[in-house]
C-alpha positions in Angstrom: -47.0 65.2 -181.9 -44.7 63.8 -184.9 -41.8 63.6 -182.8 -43.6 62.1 -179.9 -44.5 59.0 -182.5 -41.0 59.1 -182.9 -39.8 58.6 -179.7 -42.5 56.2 -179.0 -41.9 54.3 -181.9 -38.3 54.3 -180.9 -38.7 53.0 -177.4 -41.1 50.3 -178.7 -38.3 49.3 -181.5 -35.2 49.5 -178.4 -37.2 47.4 -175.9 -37.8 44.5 -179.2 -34.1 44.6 -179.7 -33.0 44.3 -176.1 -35.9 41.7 -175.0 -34.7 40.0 -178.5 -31.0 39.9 -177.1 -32.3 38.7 -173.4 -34.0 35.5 -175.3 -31.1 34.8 -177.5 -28.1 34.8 -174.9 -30.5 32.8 -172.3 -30.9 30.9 -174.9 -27.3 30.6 -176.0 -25.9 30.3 -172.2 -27.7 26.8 -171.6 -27.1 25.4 -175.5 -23.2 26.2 -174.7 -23.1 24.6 -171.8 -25.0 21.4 -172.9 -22.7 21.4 -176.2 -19.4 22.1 -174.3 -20.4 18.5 -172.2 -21.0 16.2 -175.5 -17.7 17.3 -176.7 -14.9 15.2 -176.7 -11.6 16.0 -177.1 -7.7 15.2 -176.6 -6.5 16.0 -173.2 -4.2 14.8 -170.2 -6.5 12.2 -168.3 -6.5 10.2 -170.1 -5.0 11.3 -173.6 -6.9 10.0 -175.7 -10.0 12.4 -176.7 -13.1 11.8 -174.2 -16.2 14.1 -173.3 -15.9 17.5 -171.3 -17.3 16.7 -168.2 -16.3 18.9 -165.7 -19.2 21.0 -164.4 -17.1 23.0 -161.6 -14.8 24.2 -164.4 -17.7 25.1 -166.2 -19.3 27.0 -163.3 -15.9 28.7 -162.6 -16.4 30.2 -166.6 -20.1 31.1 -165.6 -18.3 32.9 -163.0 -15.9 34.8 -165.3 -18.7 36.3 -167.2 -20.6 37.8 -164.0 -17.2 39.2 -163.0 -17.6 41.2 -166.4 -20.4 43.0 -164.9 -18.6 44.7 -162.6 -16.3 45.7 -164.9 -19.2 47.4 -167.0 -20.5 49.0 -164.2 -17.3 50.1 -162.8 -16.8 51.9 -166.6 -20.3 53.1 -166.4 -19.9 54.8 -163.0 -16.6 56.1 -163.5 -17.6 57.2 -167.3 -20.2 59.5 -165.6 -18.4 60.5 -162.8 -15.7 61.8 -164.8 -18.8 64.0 -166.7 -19.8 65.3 -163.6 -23.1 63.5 -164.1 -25.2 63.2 -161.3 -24.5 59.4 -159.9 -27.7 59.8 -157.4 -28.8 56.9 -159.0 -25.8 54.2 -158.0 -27.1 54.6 -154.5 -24.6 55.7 -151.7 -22.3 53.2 -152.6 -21.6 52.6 -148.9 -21.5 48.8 -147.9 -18.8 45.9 -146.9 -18.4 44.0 -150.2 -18.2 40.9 -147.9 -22.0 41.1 -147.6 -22.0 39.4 -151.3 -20.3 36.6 -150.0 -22.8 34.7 -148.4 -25.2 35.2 -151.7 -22.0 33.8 -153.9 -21.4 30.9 -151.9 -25.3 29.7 -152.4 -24.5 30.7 -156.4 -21.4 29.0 -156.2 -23.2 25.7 -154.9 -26.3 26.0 -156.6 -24.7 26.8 -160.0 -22.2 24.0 -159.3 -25.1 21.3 -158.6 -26.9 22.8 -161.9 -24.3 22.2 -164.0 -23.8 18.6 -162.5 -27.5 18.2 -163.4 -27.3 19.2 -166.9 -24.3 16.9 -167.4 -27.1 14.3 -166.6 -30.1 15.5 -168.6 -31.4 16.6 -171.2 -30.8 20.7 -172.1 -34.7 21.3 -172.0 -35.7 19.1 -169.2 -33.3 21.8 -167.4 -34.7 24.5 -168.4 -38.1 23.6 -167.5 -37.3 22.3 -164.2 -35.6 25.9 -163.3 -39.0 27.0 -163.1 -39.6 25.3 -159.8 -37.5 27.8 -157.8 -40.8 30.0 -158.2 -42.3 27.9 -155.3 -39.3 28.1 -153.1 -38.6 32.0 -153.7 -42.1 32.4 -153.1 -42.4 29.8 -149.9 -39.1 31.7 -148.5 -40.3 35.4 -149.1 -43.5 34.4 -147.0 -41.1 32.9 -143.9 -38.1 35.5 -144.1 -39.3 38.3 -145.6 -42.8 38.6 -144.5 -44.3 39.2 -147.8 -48.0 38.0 -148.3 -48.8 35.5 -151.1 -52.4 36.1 -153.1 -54.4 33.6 -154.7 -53.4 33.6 -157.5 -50.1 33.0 -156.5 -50.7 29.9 -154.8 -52.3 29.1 -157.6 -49.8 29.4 -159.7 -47.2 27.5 -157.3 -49.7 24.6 -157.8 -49.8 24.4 -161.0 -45.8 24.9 -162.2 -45.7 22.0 -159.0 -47.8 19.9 -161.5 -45.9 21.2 -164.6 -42.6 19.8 -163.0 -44.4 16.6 -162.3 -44.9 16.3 -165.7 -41.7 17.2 -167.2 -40.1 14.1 -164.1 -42.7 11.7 -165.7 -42.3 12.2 -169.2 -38.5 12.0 -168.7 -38.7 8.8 -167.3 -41.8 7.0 -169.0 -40.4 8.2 -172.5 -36.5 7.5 -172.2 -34.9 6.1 -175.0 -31.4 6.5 -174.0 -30.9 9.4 -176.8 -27.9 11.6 -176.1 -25.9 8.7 -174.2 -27.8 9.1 -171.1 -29.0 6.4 -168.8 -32.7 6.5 -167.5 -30.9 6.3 -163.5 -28.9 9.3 -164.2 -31.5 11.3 -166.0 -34.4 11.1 -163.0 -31.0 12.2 -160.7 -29.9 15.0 -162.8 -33.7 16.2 -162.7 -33.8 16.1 -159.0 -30.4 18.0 -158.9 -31.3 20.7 -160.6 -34.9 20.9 -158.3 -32.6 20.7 -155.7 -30.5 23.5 -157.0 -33.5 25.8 -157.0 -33.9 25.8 -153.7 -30.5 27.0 -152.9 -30.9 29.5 -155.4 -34.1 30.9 -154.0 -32.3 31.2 -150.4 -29.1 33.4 -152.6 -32.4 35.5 -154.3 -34.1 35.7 -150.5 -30.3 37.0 -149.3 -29.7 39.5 -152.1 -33.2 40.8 -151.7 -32.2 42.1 -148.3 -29.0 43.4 -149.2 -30.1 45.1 -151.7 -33.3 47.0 -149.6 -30.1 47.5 -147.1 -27.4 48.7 -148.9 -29.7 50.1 -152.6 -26.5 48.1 -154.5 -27.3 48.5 -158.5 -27.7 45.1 -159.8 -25.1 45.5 -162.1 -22.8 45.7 -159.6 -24.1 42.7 -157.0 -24.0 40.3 -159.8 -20.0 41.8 -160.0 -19.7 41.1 -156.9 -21.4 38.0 -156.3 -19.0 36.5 -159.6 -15.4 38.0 -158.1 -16.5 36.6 -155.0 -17.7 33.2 -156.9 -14.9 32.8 -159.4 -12.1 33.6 -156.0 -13.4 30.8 -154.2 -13.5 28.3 -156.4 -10.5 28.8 -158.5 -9.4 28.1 -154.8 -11.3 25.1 -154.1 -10.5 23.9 -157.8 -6.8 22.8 -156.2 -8.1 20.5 -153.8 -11.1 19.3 -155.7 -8.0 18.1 -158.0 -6.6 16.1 -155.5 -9.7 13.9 -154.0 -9.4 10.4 -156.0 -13.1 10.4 -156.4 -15.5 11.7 -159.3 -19.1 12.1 -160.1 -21.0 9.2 -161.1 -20.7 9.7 -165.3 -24.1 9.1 -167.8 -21.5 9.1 -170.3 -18.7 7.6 -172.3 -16.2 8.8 -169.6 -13.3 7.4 -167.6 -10.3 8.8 -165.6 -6.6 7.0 -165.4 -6.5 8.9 -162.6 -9.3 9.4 -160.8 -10.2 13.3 -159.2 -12.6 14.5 -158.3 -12.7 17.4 -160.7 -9.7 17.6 -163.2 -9.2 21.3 -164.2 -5.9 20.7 -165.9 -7.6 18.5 -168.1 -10.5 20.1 -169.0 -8.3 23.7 -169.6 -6.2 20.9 -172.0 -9.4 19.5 -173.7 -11.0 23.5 -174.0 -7.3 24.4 -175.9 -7.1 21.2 -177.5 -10.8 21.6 -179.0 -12.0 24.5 -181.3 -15.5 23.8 -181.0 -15.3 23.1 -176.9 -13.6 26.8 -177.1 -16.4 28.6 -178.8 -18.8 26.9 -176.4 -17.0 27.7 -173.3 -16.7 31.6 -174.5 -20.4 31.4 -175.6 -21.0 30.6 -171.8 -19.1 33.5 -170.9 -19.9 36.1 -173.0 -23.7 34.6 -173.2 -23.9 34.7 -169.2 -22.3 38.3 -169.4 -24.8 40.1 -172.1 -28.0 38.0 -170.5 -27.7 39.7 -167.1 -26.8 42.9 -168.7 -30.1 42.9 -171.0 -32.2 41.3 -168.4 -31.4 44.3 -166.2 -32.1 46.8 -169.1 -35.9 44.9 -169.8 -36.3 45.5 -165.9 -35.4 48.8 -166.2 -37.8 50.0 -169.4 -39.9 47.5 -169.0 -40.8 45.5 -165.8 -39.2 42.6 -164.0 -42.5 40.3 -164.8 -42.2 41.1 -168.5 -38.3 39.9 -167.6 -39.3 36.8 -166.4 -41.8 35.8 -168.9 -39.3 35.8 -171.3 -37.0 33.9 -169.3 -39.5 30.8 -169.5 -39.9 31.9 -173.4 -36.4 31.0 -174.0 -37.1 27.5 -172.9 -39.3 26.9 -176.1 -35.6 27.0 -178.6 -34.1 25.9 -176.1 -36.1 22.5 -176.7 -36.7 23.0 -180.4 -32.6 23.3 -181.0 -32.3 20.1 -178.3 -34.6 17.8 -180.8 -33.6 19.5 -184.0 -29.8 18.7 -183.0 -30.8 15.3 -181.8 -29.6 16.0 -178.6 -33.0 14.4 -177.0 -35.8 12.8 -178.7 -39.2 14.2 -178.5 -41.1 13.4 -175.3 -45.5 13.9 -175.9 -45.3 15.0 -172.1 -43.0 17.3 -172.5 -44.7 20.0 -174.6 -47.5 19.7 -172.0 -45.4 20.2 -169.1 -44.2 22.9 -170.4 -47.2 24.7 -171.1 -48.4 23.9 -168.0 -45.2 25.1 -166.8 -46.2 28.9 -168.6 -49.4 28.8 -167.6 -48.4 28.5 -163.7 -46.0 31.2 -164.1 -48.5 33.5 -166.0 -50.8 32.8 -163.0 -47.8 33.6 -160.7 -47.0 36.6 -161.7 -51.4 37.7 -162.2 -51.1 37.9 -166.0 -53.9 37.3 -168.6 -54.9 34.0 -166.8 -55.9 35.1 -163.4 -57.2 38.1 -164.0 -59.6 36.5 -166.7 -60.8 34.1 -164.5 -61.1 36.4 -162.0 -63.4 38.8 -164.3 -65.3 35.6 -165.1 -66.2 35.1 -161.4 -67.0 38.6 -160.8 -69.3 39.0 -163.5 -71.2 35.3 -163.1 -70.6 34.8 -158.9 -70.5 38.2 -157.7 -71.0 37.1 -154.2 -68.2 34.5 -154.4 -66.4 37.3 -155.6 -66.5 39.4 -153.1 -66.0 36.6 -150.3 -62.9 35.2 -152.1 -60.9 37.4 -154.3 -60.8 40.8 -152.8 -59.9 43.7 -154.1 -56.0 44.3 -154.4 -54.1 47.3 -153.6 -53.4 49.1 -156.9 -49.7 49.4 -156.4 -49.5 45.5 -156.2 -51.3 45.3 -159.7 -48.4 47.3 -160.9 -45.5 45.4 -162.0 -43.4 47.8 -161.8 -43.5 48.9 -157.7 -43.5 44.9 -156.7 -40.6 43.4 -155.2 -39.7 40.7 -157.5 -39.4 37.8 -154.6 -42.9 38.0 -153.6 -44.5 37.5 -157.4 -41.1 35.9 -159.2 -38.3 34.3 -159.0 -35.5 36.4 -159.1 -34.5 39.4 -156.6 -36.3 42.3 -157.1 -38.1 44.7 -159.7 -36.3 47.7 -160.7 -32.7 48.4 -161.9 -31.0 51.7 -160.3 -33.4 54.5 -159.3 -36.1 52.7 -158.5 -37.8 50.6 -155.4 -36.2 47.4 -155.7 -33.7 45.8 -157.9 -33.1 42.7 -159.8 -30.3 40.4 -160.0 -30.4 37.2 -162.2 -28.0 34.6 -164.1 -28.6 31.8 -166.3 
């Protein structure tokens, strides 16, 4: 029995570290990417020092990190091969890498239009409006994966719909112009990132098949998914240099020479910079140890535990943003994001729901029973659902079980 307790105790002590380290590098990954864009420094276009505001060079660094995944895995595998381990586990390691490409093109865009966003808004309005892609992941599970939504997940699409609504208004009733932005470019870099969600809830919808298909570990689909990423746009990076148009810029910013996204100068402003080159390797390094711990609380916890603390992170993600005068406090904002909580907590059947739906059994029995049947057990376990039909993200378990996960800042 002692050692039991200590095992227990243990676990309980492992999963507050690693759900600890998920939080913090979310947490880190979207701070280092809002920091890297108010930083100015010295670099080719023009000379003298101006802001970093290149969000394709940034997503190209996201990219980096996710490649870093499939290095860890490829250690991992080989490390336990070399043991003569049993690798059961990996899955049968038989597929056509090129089925990762369509997923890392939507990443690639999505990603891309994210960071475009964020260069227009505030950190925490980001956050929070990265919750929407719950009502598209949910909307395209129902139309191409023939899953069925409950109540209480309709529910819960309502109400982060109204949370979103909330976060739009207050950003617009409230602006102040803190931060440099302009009220124009804030509304458009809140419908970007909205807009981003659905492209990222068509890559989740993709990888949700391939990885039923092909049982591809997580850790090594996100590989996958950045090699394929960080190929094609170090590509397109060339050309993108090239087209003598930019981005509308919220900011201080001009070009001598306009393009359409300078690489060489940002790469000159990122060496140039100390503080821009702690941010960018904070992004990488951030992006590479939240997957990695987001995959571990899958794996010894569940994926809705996973992504309640995803929404968590938002919380210092917004108290850093006003402490750091990076925004200036919005009253709607608090509200939307509780709201925001609340819609994923109904979402996903936790606390909420299931108390109201206690309520209404015990008070409207009849109602009850017309209106909220009975579910089958496995679907009240987090653990056996497929992510996609109760998250947002691509699937529940990590290596040996029924469905995996995949997720990025």
């Amino acid at each position: 029995m002692p050692s039991f307790k200590m095992v227990a105790a243990s676990s309980a002590i492992f999963n507050i570290v690693i759900a600890t380290v998920m939080v913090s590098t979310g947490t880190i990954n979207t701070l280092a990417a809002k920091w890297a864009d108010l930083l100015p420094s010295r670099g080719t276009n023009p000379h003298p020092p101006h802001l970093f505001i290149h969000p394709y060079l940034q997503a190209a660094m996201m990219f980096l990190g996710e490649m870093s995944c499939y290095i860890v895995f490829k250690i991992w595998f080989y490390s336990k091969v070399c043991r003569n381990k049993d690798i059961s586990s990996f899955g049968p390691q038989k597929f056509n890498p090129l089925v990762w490409a369509i997923p890392a093109m939507c990443d690639l865009l999505g990603t891309s239009t994210m960071y475009v966003g964020l260069t227009w808004t505030y950190a925490a309005s980001f956050q929070m409006l990265r919750g929407s892609v719950i009502i598209f992941t949910g909307l395209l599970s129902v139309a191409f994966l023939g899953n069925k939504l409950h109540v209480h997940q309709w529910v819960g699409m309502f109400t982060v719909v109204a949370g979103l609504v909330l976060v739009g208004i207050g950003d617009y009733l409230y602006f102040n112009g803190s931060g440099g932005l302009e009220k124009s470019t804030v509304v458009a870099g809140d419908l970007l990132i909205v807009l981003a969600q659905v492209i990222a809830a068509i890559q989740m919808t993709v990888e949700e098949k391939i990885i039923k298909k092909y049982r591809v570990p997580a850790l090594q689909g996100v590989g996958w998914e950045g090699i394929f990423g960080f190929s094609v746009l170090f590509i397109l990076l060339f050309p993108m240099f090239f087209i003598p148009w930019h981005l509308p810029a919220s900011q201080d910013f001009w070009q001598d020479t306009v393009r359409f996204e300078d690489s060489i100068d940002g790469l000159t402003q990122i060496i140039n910079s100390a503080p821009l080159l702690v941010a960018t390797l904070g992004l990488i390094v951030s992006i590479a140890f939240f997957n990695f711990s987001g995959l571990t609380v899958t794996k010894t916890m569940s994926a809705t535990t996973r992504m309640v603390l995803d929404s968590v992170r938002t919380i210092f993600i917004w108290a850093f943003s006003l402490a750091v005068g990076w925004q200036n406090f919005e009253p709607l904002q608090p509200v939307g994001y509780i709201v925001l909580f609340t819609g994923t907590c109904i979402y996903y059947n936790l606390i909420i729901w299931p108390s109201i739906c206690w309520v209404v059994k015990r008070c409207a029995p009849d109602l009850y029973a017309r209106h909220f049947p009975e579910e089958d057990p496995d679907e009240k376990n987090p653990e056996k659902q497929p992510l996609l039909a109760n998250s947002s993200p691509a699937h529940d378990a990590f290596l040996d079980k029924p469905a995996y996960s995949i997720n990025r800042d």
